[in-house]
mmCIF file with all atom_site columns, C-alpha atoms in Angstrom:
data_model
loop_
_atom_site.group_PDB
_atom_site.id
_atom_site.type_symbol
_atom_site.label_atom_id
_atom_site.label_alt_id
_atom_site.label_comp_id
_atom_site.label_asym_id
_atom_site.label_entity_id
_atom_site.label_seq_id
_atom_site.pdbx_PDB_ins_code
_atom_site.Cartn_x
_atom_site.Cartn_y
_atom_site.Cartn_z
_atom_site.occupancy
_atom_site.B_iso_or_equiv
_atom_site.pdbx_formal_charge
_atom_site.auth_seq_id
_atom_site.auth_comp_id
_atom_site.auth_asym_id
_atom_site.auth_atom_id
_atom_site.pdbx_PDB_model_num
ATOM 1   C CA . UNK A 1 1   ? -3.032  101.660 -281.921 1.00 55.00 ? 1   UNK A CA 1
ATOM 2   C CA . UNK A 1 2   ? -0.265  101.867 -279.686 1.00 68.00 ? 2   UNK A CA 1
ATOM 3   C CA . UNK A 1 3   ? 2.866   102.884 -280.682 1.00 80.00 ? 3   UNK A CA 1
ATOM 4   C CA . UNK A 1 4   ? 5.193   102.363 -277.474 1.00 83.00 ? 4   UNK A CA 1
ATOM 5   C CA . UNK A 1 5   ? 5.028   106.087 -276.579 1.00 86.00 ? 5   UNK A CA 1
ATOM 6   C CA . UNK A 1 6   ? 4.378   107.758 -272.970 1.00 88.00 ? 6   UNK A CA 1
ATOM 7   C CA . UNK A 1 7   ? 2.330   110.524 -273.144 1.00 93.00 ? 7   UNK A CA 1
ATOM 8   C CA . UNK A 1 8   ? 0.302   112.834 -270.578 1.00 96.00 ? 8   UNK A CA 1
ATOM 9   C CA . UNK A 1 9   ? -2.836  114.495 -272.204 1.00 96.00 ? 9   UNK A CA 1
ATOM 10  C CA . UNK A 1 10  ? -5.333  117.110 -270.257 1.00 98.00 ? 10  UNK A CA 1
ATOM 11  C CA . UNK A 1 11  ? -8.064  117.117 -271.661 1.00 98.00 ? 11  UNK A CA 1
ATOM 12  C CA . UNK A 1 12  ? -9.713  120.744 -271.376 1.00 98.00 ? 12  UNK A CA 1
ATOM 13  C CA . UNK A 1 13  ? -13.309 121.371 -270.850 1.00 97.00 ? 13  UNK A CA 1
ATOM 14  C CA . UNK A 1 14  ? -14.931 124.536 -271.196 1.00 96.00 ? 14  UNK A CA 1
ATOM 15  C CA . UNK A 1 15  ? -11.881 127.080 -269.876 1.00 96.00 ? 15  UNK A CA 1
ATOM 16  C CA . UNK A 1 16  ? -12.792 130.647 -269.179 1.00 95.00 ? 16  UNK A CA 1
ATOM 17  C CA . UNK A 1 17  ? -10.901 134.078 -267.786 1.00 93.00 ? 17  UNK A CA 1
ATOM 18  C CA . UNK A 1 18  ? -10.625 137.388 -268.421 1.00 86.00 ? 18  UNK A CA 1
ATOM 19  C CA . UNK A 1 19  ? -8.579  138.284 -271.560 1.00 80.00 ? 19  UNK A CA 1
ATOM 20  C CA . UNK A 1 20  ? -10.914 135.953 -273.767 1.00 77.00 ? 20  UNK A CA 1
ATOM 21  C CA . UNK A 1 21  ? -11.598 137.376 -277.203 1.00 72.00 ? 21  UNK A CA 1
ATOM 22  C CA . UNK A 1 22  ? -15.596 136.831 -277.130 1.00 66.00 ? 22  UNK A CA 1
ATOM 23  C CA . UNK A 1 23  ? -15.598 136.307 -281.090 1.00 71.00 ? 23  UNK A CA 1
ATOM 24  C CA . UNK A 1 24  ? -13.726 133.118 -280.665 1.00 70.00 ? 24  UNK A CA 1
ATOM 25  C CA . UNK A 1 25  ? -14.906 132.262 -277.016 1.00 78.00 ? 25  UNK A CA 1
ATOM 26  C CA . UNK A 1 26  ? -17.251 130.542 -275.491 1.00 89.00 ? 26  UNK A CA 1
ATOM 27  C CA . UNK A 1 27  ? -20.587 130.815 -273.555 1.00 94.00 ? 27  UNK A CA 1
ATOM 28  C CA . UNK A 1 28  ? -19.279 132.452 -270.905 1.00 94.00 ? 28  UNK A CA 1
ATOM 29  C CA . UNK A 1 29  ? -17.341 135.586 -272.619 1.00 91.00 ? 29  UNK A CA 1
ATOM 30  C CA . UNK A 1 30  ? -20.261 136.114 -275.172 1.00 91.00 ? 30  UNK A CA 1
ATOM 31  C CA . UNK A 1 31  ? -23.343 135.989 -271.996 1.00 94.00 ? 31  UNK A CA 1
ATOM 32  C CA . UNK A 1 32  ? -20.879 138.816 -270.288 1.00 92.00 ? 32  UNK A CA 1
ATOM 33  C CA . UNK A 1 33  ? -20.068 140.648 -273.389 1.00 90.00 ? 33  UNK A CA 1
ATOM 34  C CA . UNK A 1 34  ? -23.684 140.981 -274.438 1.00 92.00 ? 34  UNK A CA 1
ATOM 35  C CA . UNK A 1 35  ? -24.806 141.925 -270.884 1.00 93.00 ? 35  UNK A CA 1
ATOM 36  C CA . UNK A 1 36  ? -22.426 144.533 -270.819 1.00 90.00 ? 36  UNK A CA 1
ATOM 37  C CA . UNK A 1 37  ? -23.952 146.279 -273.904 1.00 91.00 ? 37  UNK A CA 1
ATOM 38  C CA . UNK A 1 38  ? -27.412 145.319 -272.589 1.00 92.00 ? 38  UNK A CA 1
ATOM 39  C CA . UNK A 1 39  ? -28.339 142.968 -275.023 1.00 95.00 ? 39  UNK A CA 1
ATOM 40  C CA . UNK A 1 40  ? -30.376 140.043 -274.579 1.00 97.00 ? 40  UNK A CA 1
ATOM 41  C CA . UNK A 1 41  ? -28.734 136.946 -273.501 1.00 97.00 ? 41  UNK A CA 1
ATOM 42  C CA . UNK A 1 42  ? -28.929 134.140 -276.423 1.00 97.00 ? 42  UNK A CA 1
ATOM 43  C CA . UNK A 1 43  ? -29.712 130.841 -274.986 1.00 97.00 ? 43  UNK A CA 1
ATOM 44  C CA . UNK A 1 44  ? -29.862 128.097 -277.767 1.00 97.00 ? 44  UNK A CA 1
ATOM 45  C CA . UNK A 1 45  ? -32.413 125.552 -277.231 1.00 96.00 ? 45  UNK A CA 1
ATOM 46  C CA . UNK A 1 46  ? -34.020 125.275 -273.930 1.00 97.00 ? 46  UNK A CA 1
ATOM 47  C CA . UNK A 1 47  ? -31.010 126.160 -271.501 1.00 97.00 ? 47  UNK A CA 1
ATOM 48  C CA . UNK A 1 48  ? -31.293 122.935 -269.517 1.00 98.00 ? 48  UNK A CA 1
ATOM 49  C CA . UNK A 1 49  ? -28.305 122.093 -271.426 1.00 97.00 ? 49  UNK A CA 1
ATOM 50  C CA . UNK A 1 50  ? -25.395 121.528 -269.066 1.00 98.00 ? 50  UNK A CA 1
ATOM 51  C CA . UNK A 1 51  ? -21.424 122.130 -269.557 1.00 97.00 ? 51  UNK A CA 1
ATOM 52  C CA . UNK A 1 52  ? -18.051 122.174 -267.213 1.00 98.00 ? 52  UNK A CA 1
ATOM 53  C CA . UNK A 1 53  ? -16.558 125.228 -267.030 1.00 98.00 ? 53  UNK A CA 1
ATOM 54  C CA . UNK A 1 54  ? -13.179 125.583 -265.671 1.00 98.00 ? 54  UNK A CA 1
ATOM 55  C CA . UNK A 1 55  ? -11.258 128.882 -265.186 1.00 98.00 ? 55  UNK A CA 1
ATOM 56  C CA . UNK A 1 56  ? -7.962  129.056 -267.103 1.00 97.00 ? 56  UNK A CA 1
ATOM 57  C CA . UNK A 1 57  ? -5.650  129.474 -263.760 1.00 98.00 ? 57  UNK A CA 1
ATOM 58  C CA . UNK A 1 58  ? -6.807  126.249 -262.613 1.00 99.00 ? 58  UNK A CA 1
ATOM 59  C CA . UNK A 1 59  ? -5.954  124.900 -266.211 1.00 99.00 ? 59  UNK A CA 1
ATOM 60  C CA . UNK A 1 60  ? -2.384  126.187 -265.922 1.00 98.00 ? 60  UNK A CA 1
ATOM 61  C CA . UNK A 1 61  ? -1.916  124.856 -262.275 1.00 98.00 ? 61  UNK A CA 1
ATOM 62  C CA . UNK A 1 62  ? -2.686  121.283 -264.178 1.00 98.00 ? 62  UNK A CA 1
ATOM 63  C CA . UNK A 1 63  ? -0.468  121.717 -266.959 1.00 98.00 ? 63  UNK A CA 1
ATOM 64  C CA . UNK A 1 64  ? 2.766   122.580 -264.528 1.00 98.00 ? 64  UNK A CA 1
ATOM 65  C CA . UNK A 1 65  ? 1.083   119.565 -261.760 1.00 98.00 ? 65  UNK A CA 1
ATOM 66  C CA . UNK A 1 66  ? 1.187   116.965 -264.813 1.00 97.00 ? 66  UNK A CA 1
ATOM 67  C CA . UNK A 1 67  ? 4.689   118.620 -266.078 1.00 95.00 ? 67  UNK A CA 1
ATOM 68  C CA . UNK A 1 68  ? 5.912   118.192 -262.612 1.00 95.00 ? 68  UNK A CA 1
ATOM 69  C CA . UNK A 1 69  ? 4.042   114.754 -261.731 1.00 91.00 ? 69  UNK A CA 1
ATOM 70  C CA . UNK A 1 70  ? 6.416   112.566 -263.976 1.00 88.00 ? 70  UNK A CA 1
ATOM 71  C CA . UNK A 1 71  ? 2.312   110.898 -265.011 1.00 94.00 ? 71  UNK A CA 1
ATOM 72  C CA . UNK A 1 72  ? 1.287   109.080 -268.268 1.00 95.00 ? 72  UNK A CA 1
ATOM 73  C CA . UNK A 1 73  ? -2.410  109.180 -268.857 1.00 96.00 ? 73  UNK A CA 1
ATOM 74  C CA . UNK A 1 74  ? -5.183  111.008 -269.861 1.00 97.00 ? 74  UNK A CA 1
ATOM 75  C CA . UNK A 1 75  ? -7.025  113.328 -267.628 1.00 98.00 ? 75  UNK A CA 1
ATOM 76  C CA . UNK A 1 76  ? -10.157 115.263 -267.510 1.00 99.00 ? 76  UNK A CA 1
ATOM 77  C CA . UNK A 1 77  ? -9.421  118.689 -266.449 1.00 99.00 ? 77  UNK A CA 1
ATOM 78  C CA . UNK A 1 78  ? -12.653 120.652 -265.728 1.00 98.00 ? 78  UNK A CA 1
ATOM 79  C CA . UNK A 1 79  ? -14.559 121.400 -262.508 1.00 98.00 ? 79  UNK A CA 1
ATOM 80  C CA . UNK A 1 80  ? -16.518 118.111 -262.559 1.00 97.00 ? 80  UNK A CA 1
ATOM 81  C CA . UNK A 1 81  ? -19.591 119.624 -261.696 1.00 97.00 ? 81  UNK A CA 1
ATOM 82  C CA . UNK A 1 82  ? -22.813 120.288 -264.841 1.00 97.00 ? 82  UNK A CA 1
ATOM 83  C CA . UNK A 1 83  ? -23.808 124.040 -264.912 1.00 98.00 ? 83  UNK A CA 1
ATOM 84  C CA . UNK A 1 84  ? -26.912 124.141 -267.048 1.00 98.00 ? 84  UNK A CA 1
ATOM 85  C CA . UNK A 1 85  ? -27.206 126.671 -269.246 1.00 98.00 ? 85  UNK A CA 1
ATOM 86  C CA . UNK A 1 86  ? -30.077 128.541 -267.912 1.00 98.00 ? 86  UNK A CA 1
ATOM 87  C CA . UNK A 1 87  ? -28.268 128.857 -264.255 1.00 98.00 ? 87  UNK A CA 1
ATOM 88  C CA . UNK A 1 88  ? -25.278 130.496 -266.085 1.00 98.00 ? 88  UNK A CA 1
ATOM 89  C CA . UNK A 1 89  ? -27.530 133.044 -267.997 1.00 98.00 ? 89  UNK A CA 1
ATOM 90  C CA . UNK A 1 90  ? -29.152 134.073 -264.518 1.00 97.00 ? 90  UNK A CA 1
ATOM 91  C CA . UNK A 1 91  ? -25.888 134.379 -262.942 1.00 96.00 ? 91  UNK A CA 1
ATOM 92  C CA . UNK A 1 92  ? -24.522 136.489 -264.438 1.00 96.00 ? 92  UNK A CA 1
ATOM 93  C CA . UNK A 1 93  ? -27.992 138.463 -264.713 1.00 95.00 ? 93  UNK A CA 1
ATOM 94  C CA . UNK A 1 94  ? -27.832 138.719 -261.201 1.00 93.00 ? 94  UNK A CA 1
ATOM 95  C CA . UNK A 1 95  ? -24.406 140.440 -261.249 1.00 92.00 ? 95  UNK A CA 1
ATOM 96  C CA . UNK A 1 96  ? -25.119 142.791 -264.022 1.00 90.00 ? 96  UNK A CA 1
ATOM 97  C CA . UNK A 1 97  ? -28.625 143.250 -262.685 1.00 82.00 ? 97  UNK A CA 1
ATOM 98  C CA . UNK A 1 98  ? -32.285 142.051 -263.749 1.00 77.00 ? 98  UNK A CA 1
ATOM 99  C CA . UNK A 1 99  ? -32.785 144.348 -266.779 1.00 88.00 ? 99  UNK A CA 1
ATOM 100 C CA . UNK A 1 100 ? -30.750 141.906 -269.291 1.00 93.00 ? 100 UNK A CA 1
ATOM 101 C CA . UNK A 1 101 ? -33.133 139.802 -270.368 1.00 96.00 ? 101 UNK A CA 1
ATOM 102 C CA . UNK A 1 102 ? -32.874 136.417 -271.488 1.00 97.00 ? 102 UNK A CA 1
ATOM 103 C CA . UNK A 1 103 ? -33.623 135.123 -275.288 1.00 97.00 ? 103 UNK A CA 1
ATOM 104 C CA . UNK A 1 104 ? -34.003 132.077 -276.439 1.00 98.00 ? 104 UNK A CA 1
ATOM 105 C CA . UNK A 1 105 ? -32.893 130.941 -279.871 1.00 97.00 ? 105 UNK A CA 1
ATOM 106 C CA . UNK A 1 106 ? -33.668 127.247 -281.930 1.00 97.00 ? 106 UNK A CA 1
ATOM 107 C CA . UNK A 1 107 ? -30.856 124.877 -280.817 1.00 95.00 ? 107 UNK A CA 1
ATOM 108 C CA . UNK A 1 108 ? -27.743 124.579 -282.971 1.00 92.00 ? 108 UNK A CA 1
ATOM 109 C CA . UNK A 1 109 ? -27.448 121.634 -285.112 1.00 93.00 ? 109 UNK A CA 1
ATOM 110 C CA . UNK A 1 110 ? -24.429 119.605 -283.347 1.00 91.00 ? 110 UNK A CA 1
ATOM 111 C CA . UNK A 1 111 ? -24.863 120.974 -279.862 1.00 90.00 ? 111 UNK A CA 1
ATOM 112 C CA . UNK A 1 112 ? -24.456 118.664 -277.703 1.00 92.00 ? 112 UNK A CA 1
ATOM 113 C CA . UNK A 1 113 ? -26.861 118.032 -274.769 1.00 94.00 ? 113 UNK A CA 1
ATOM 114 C CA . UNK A 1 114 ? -24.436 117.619 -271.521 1.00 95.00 ? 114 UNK A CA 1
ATOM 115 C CA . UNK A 1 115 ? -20.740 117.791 -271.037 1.00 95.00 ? 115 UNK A CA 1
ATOM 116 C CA . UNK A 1 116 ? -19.167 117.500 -268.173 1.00 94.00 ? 116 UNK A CA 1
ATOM 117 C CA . UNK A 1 117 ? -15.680 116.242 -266.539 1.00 97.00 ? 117 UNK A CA 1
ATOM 118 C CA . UNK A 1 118 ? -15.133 113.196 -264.508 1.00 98.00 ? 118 UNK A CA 1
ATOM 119 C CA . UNK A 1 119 ? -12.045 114.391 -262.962 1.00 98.00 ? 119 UNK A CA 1
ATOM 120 C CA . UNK A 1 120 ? -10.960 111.721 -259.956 1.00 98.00 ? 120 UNK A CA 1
ATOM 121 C CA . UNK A 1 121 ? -8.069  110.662 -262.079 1.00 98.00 ? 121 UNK A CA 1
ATOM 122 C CA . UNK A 1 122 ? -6.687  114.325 -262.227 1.00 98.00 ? 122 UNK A CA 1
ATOM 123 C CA . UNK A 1 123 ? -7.429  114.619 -258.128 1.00 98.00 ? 123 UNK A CA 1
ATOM 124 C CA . UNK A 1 124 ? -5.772  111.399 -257.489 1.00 98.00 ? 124 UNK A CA 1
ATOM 125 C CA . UNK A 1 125 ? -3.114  111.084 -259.969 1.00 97.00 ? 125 UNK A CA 1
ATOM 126 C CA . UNK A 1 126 ? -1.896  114.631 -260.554 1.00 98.00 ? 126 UNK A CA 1
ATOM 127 C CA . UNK A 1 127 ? -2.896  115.830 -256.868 1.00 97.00 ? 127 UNK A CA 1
ATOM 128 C CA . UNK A 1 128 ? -5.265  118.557 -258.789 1.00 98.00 ? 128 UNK A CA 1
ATOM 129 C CA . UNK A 1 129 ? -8.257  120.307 -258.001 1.00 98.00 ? 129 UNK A CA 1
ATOM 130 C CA . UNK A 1 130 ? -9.985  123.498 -259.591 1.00 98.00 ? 130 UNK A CA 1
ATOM 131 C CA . UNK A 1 131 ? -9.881  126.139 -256.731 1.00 98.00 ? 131 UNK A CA 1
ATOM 132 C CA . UNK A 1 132 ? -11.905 128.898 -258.803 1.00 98.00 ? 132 UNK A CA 1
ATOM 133 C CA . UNK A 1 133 ? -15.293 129.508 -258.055 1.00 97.00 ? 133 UNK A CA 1
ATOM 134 C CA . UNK A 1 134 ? -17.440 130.109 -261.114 1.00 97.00 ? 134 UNK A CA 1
ATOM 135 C CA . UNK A 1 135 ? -19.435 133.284 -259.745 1.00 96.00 ? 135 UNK A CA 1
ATOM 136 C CA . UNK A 1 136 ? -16.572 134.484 -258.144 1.00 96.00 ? 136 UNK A CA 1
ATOM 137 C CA . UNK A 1 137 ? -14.914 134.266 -261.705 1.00 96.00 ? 137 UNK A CA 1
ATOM 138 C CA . UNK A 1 138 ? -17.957 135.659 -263.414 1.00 95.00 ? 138 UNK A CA 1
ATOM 139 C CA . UNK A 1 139 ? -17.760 138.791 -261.120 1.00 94.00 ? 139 UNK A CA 1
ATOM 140 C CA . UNK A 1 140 ? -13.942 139.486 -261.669 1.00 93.00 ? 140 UNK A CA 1
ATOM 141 C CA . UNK A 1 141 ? -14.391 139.078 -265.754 1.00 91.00 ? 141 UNK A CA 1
ATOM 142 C CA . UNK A 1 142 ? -17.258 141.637 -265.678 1.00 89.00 ? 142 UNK A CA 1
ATOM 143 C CA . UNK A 1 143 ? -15.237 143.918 -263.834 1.00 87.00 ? 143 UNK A CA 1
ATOM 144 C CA . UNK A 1 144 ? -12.558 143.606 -266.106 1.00 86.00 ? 144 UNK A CA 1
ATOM 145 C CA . UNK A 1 145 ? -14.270 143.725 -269.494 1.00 81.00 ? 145 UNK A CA 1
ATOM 146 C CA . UNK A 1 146 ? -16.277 146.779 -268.341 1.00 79.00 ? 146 UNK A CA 1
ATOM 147 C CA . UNK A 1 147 ? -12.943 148.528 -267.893 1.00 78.00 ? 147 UNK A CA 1
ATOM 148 C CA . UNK A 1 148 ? -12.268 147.841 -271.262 1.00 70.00 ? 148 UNK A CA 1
#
């Protein structure tokens, strides 16, 4: 239905940083979490699962760029490229080191198989682009939630 109104709507993807509370988090924060404590990493299903993961600084440079932009749509705001589960879990094995191993679980009933963000709308309309890199990221959060 359309009601007459303008409205701008981001639509998130999978945001991560450092500061995330792992118990209501996703992938991300509970893979680094666990591989802190050397526990196993828990990969539901068979990992080739695939998601967009975006870090939260680049969500909050999209927020002010659509604030700013004077736009009406909806946008996808994500990093537009798949990360499949499995890659994730050996990333971040690789910064931790080898010993965490990897587990895999049955797949969760409602999981979807692939998400990830078409986000040419956001480039062109809101002049936007994710700058983070996801190891880069994954590096800096470890650091930080070993500290802690």
């Amino acid at each position: 239905m359309n009601y007459g109104l303008k409205a701008t709507i981001l639509r998130l993807f999978n945001v991560y940083g450092s500061g995330q509370n792992p118990a209501y988090a996703g992938v991300i924060s509970h893979f680094i979490e666990r591989a802190i404590r050397g526990k196993p990493l828990i990969i539901y299903g068979d990992g080739l699962q695939t998601r967009d993961f975006v870090h939260v600084e680049d969500v909050a440079e999209a927020f002010y760029k659509a604030m700013v932009g004077n736009v009406i749509g909806v946008y996808n705001i994500g990093s537009g490229k798949p990360v499949r589960i499995i890659d994730l879990a050996h990333m971040i094995r690789g910064i931790v080191g080898d010993k965490v191993k990897i587990k895999y679980a049955p797949p969760r009933k409602g999981d979807i198989k692939h998400s990830y963000a078409c986000i040419e709308k956001a480039k062109k309309e809101l002049k936007w682009k994710p700058r983070r890199k996801l190891k880069e990221e994954l590096k800096k959060m470890l650091m930080l939630m070993r500290k802690q």
